[in-house]
Coordinates of C-alpha atoms and ligand atoms in Angstrom, one line a residue:
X21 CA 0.0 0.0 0.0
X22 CA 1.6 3.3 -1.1
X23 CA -1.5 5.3 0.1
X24 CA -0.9 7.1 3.2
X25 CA -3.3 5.5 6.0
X26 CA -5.3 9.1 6.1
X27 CA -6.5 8.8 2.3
X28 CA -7.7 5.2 2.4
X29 CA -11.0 3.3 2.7
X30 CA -12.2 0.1 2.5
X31 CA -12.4 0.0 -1.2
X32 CA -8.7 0.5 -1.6
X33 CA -9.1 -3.4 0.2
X34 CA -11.8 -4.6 -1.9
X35 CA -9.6 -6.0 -4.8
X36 CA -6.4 -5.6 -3.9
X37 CA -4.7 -6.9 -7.5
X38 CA -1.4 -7.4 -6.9
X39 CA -1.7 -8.7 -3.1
X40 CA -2.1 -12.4 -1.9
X41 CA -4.8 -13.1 0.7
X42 CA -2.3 -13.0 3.7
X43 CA -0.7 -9.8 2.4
X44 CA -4.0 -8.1 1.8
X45 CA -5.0 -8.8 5.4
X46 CA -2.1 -7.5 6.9
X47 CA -2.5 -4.5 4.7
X48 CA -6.0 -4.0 6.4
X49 CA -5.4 -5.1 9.5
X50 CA -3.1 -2.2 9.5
X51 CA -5.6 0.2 8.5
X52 CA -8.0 -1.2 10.7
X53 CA -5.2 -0.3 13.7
X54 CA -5.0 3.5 12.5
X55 CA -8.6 3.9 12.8
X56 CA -8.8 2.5 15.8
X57 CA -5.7 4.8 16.8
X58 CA -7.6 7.3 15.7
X59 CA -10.5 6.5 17.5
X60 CA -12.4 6.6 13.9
X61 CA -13.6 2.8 14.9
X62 CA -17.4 3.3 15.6
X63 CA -17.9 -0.1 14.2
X64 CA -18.4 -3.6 15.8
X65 CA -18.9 -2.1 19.0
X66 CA -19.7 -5.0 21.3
X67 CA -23.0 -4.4 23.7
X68 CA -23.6 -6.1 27.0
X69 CA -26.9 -5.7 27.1
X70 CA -28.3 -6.7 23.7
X71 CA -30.0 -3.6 21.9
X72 CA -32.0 -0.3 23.5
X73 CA -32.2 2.7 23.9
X74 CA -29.2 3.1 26.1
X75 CA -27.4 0.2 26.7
X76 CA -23.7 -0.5 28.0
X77 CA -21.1 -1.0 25.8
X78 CA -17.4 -2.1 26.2
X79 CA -15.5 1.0 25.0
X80 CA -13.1 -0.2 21.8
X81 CA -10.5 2.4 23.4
X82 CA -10.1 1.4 26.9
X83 CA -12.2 -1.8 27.4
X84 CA -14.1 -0.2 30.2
X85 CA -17.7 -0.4 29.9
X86 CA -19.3 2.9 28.7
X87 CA -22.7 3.4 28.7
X88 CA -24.1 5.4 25.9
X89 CA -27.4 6.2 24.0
X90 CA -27.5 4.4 20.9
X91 CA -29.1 5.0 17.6
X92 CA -27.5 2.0 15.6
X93 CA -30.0 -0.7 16.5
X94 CA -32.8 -1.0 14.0
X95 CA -35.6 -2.5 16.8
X96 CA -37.4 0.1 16.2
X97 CA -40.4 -0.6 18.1
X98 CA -38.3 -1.5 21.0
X99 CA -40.0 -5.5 20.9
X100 CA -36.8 -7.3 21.6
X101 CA -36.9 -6.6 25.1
X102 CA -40.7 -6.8 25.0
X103 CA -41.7 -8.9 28.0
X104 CA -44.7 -10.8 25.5
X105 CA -41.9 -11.6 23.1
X106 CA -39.3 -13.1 25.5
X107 CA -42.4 -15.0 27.1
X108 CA -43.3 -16.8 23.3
X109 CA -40.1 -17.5 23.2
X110 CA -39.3 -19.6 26.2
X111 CA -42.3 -21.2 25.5
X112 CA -41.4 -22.1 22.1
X113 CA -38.7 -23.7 23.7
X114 CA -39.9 -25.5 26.2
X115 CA -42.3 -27.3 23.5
X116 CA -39.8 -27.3 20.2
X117 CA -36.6 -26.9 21.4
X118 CA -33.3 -25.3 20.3
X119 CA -32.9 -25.9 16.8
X120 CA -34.9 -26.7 13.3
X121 CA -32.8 -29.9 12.8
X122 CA -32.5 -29.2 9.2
X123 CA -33.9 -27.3 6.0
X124 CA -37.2 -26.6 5.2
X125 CA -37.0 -28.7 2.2
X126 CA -36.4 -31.7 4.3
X127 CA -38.0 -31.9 7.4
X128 CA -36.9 -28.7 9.1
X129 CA -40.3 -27.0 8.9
X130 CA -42.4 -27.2 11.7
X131 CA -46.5 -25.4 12.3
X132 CA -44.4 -22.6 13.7
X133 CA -42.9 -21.6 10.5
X134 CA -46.1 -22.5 8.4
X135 CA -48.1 -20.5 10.6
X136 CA -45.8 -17.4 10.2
X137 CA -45.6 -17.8 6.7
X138 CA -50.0 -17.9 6.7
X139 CA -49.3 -14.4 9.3
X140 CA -47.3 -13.1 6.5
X141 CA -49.1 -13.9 3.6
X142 CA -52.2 -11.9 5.1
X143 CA -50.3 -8.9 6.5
X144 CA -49.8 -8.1 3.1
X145 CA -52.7 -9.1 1.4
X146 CA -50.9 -12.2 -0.3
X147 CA -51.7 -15.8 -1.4
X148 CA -48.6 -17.4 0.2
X149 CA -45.4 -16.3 2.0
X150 CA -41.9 -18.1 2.8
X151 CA -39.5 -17.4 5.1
X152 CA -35.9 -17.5 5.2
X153 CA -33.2 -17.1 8.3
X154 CA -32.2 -13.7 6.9
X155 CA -33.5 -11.0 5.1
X156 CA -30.4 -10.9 3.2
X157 CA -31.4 -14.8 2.0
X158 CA -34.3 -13.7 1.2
X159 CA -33.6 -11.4 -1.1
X160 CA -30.4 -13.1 -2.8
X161 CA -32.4 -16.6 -2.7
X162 CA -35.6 -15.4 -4.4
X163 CA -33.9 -13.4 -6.9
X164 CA -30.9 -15.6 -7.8
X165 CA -33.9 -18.1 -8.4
X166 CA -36.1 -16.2 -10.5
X167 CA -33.4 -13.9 -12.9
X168 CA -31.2 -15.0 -15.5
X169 CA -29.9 -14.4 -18.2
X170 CA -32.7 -13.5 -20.3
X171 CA -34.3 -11.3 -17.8
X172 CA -33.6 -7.5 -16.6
X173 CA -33.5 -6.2 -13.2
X174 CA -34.0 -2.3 -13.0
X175 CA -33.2 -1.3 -10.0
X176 CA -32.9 1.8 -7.7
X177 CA -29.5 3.0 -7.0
X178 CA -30.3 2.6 -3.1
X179 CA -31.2 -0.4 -3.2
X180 CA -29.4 -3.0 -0.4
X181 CA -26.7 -5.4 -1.2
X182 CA -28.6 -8.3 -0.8
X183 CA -30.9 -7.3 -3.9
X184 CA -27.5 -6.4 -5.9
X185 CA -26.4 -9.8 -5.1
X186 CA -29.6 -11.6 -6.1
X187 CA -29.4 -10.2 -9.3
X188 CA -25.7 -11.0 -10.3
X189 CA -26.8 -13.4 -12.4
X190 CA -28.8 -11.5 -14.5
X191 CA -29.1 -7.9 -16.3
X192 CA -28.9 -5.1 -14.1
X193 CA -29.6 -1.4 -15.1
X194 CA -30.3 1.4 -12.4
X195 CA -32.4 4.4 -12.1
X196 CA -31.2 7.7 -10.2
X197 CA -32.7 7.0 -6.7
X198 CA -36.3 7.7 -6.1
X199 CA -36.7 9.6 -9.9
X200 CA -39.4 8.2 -11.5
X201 CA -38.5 9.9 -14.6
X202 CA -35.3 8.3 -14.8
X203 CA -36.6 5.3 -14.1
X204 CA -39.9 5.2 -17.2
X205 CA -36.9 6.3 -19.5
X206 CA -35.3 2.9 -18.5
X207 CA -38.5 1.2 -18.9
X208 CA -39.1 2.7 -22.2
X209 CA -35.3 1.8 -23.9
X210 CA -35.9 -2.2 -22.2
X211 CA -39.3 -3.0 -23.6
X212 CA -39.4 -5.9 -25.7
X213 CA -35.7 -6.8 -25.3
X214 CA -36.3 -8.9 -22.4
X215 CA -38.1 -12.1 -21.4
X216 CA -38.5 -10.6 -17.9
X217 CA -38.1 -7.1 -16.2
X218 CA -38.7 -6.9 -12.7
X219 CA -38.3 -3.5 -11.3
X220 CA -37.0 -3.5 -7.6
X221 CA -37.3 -0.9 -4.8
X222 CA -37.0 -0.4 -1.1
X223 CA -40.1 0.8 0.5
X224 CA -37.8 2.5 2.8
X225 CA -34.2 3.5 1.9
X226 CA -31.9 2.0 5.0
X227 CA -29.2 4.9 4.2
X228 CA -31.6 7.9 3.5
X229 CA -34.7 6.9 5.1
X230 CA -36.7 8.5 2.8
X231 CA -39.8 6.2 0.8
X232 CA -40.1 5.7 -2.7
X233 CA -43.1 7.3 -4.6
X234 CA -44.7 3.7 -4.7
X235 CA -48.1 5.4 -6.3
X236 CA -46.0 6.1 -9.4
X237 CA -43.8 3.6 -9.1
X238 CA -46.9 0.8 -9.4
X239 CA -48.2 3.2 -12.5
X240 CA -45.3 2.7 -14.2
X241 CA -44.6 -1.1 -13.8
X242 CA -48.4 -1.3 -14.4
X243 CA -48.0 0.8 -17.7
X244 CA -44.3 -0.9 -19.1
X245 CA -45.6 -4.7 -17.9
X246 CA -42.2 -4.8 -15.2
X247 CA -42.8 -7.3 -12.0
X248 CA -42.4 -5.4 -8.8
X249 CA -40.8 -6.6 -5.8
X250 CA -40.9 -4.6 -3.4
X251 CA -38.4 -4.9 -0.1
X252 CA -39.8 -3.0 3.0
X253 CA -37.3 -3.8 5.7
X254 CA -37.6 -0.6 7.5
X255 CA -40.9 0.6 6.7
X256 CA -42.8 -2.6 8.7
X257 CA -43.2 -1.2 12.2
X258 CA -42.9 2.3 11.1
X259 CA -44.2 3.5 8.7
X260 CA -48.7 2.8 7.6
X261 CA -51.0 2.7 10.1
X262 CA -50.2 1.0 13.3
X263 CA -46.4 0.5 11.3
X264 CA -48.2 -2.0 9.1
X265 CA -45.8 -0.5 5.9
X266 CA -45.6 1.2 2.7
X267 CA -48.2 -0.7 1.1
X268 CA -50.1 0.2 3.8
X269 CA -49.1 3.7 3.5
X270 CA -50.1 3.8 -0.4
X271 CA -52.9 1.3 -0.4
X272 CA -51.2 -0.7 -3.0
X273 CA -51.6 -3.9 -2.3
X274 CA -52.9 -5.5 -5.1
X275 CA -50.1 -3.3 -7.3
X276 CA -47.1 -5.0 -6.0
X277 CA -46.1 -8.6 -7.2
X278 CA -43.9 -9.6 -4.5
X279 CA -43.1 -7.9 -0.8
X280 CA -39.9 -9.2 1.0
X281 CA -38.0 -8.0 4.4
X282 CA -36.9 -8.8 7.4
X283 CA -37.9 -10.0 11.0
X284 CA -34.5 -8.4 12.4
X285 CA -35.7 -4.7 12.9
X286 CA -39.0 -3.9 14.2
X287 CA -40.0 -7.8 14.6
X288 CA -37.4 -8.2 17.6
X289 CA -36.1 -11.5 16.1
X290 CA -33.7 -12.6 13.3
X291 CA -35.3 -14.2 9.6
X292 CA -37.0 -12.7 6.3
X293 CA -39.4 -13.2 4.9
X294 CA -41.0 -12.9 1.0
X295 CA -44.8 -13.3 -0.2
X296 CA -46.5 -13.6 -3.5
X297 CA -49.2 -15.3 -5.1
X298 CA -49.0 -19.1 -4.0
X299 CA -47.7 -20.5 -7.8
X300 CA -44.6 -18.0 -7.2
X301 CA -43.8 -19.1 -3.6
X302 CA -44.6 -22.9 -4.3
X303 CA -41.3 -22.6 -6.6
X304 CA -39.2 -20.6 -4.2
X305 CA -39.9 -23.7 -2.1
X306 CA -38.4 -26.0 -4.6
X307 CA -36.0 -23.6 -6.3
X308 CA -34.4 -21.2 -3.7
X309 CA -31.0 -22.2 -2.5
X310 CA -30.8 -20.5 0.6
X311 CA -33.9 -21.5 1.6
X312 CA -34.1 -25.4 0.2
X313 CA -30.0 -25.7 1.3
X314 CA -30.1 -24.4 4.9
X315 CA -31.6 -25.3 8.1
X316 CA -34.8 -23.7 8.8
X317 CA -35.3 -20.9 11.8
X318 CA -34.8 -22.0 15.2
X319 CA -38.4 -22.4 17.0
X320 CA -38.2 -19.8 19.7
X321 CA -36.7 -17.2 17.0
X322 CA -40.1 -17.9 14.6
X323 CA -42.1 -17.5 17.9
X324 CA -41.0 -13.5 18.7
X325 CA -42.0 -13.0 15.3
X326 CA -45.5 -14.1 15.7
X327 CA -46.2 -12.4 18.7
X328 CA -44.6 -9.3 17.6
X329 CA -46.5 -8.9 14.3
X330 CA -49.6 -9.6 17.0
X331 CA -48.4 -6.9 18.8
X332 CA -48.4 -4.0 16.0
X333 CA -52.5 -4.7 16.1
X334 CA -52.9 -5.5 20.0
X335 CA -50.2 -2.8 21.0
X336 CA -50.3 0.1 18.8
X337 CA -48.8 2.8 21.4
X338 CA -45.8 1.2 20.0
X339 CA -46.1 2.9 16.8
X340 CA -47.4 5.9 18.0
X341 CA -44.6 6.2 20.2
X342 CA -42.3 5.9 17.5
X343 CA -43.9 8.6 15.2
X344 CA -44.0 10.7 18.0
X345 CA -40.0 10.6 18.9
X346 CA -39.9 10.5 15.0
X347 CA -41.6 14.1 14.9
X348 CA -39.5 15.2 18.1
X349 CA -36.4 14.5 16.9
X350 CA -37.3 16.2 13.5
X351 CA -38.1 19.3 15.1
X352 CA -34.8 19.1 17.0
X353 CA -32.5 18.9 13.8
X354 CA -35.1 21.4 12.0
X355 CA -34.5 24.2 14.9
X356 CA -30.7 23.4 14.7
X357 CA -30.7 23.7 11.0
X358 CA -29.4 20.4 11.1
X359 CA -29.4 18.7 7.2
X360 CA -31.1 15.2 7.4
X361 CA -31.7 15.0 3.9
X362 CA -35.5 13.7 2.8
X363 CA -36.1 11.6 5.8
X364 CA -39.8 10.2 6.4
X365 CA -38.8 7.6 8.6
X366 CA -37.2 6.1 11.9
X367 CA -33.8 6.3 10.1
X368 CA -32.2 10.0 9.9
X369 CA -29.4 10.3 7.9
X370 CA -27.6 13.3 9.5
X371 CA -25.2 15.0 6.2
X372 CA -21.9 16.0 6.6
X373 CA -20.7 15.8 3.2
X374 CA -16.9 15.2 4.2
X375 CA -15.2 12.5 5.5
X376 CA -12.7 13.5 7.6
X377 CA -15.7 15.8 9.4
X378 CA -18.1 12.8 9.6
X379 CA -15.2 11.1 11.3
X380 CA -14.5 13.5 13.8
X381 CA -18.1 13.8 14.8
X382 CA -18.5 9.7 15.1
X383 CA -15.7 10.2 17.8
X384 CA -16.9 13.3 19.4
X385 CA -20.5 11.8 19.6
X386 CA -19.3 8.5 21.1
X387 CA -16.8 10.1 23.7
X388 CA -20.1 12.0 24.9
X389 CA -22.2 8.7 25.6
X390 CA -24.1 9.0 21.6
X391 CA -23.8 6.0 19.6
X392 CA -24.3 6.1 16.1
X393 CA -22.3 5.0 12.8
X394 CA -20.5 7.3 11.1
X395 CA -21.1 6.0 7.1
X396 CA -18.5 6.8 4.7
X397 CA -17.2 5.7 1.2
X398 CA -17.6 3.4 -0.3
X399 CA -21.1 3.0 1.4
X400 CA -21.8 6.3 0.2
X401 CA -20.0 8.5 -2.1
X402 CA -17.9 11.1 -0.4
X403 CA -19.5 13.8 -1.0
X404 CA -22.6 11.8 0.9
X405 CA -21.1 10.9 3.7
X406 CA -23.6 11.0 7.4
X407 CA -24.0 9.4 10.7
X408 CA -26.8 7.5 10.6
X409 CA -29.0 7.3 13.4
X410 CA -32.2 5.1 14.0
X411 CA -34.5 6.5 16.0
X412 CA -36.6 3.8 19.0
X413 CA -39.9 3.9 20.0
X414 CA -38.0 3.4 23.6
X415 CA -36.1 6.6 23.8
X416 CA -37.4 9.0 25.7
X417 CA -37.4 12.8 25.1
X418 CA -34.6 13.3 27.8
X419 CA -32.0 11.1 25.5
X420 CA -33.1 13.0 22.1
X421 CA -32.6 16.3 23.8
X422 CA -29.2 15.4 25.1
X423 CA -28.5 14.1 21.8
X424 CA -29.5 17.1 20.1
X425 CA -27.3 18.9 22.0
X426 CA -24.5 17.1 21.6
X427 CA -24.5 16.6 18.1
X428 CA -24.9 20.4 18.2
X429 CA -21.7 20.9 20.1
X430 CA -20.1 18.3 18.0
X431 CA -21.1 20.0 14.7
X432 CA -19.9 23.5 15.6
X433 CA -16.5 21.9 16.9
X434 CA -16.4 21.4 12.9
X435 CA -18.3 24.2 11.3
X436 CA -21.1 23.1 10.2
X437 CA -23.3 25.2 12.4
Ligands
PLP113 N1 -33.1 -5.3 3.1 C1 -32.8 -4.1 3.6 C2 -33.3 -2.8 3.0 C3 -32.0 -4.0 4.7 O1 -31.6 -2.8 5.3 C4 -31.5 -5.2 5.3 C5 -30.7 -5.2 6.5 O2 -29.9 -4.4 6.8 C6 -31.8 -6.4 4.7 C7 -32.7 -6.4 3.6 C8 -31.3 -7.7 5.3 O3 -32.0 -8.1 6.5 P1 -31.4 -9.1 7.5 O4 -30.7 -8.3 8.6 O5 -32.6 -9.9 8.0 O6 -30.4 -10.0 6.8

């Protein structure tokens, strides 16, 4: 490495050409010990207390615990520490046990993940649902079954890396993110050149936390013949009444082909999850690697899921909590003057458009008891670089006024206020 440690990141390790495996990871592992010399290392922080609000950590600088108010966890709802959930859980394992024993394809399912997958299926108005021990499997899985070579994929430019790798077997071209207009010219150049195109979007962006325009979005796919996958990880639980998600929010069920996401943000557990119309699932179920290849949930992890998707209807103050803080904390970066791009959700993407700067205010934020990852290149392009912070139905008004004030202080040490 020629690069001086300061001008690096971790696309300089990505490919390294002309390095072998061992070389490459001393390379990093150097890098990895400036940052952390530099107290740049906001990552992989280790928790003792699972996720929350405010939680003790053990401080990557001294190994002390430090206890800090965190905005990395995406349990927005605040159900993994849900007394409910951790109930259906022991009891799931009192009567099923630890473990699955082995794939769903061959004897790993049990009525726990069949009655999910019915749950599923009717929270979004579907046929038939299938779940997978990620949301990362589930989008890689479905789409690596589904697209090849014949087919497109158009796809939003924020879309996660478990869509980008779902689709590596097949044609990819991307629209400018959210920008419908972008994306019909896209629709118009592809017609009739390919067997399938399937348009995919996020329902919410996990960087920008802003929603895509799903009414004209669902025109357009309607109007150019595209299938439409939808992928609402971080709208379920926040956004749609009682957090029930952005087809809630636009009514549109019957307009998207296929919904996937995630049971590991507001559904206090770990798994994803996809549904469609029964013919579409039925061959997931035969044709989707990491589902067919790979041992099934474990019991008590399905469980959570099922009473936490009982709880958005039984225990809606969750949600309206959320908004709530949501609103509050707006307000609090609005009277600051305090850029957080086109937020609508529980994710705030606070913009510092420079690295170093964004680097310097991960530290000074976590030295002060915040905790929240800075998010640099190659994540986002430099010039889009933020500390993202998630916002909890659990944090009370106390913790986002001490965080406002913090990040205040830490924003004038670097003038930007
Ligand atoms: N889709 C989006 C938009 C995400 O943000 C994430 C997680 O970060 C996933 C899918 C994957 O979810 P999981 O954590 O269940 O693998």
């Amino acid at each position: 490495m020629l690069k001086e440690q300061k001008t690096l990141s971790l696309k300089d390790f990505e490919n390294t050409t002309k390095l072998s495996i061992k070389d490459r990871a001393t390379a990093f592992y150097e890098y990895y010990l400036y940052n952390k010399r530099q107290q740049y290392s906001n990552y992989r922080i280790v928790s003792k207390l699972g996720s929350g609000a405010e939680i003790p950590l053990i401080d990557p600088y001294n190994n002390e615990e430090k206890n800090c108010i965190s905005f990395v966890s995406n349990d927005y709802l605040g159900f993994t520490k849900h007394p409910k959930i951790i109930s259906a859980c022991k009891n799931a394992l009192d009567i099923f046990g630890t473990g699955a024993g082995s794939s769903p394809l061959t004897g790993g399912q049990n009525i726990l993940h069949t009655k999910l997958e019915s749950k599923i299926a009717n929270l979004f108005q579907k046929e038939d649902a299938i779940t997978y021990t990620s949301g990362y499997a589930a989008n890689s899985g479905t789409l690596l079954a589904l697209l090849q070579n014949e087919d497109l994929a158009i796809l939003d430019m924020g879309v996660h890396t478990s869509v980008l790798e779902g689709c590596m077997q097949t044609n990819k071209k991307y629209f400018l993110h959210n920008d419908v207009v972008s994306l019909e010219r896209i629709l118009k150049q592809s017609q009739k050149k390919f067997r399938n195109i399937v348009l995919i979007v996020d329902g919410v962006y996990s960087q920008d936390g802003d929603i895509a325009p799903l009414d004209k979005i669902c025109k357009l796919s309607k109007e150019y013949g595209a299938f439409l996958i939808v992928d609402d990880a971080h709208g379920l639980g926040v956004v749609g009444d009682k957090g029930k998600g952005v087809l809630d929010l636009f009514n549109c069920y019957d307009q998207v082909d296929m919904i996937t996401g995630t049971f590991s943000k507001s559904l206090a557990s770990v798994g994803g999850y996809v549904a469609a119309n029964k013919e579409i699932i039925n061959l997931l179920k035969f044709f989707s690697a990491s589902n067919i290849f790979s041992a099934a949930a474990t019991p008590h992890a399905v469980s959570c899921v099922l009473k936490a998707i009982e709880l958005l209807d039984e225990e809606p103050e969750w949600n309206i909590k959320l908004k709530d803080n949501i609103k509050y904390f707006k307000q609090g970066l609005d009277t600051l003057n305090i850029d957080y791009g086109k937020s609508q959700s529980a994710v705030f993407p606070i913009m510092i458009r420079d690295e170093e700067k964004t680097k310097n205010i991960g530290r000074e934020l976590f030295k002060n008891g915040i905790y929240a990852n800075p998010i640099l290149y190659p994540a986002v392009s430099r010039k889009q670089t933020r500390i993202r912070m998630s916002i909890l139905a659990t944090h009370s008004y106390k913790m986002l006024d001490k965080t406002l004030n913090i990040l205040e202080y830490a924003m004038k040490n670097q003038k930007l206020l």
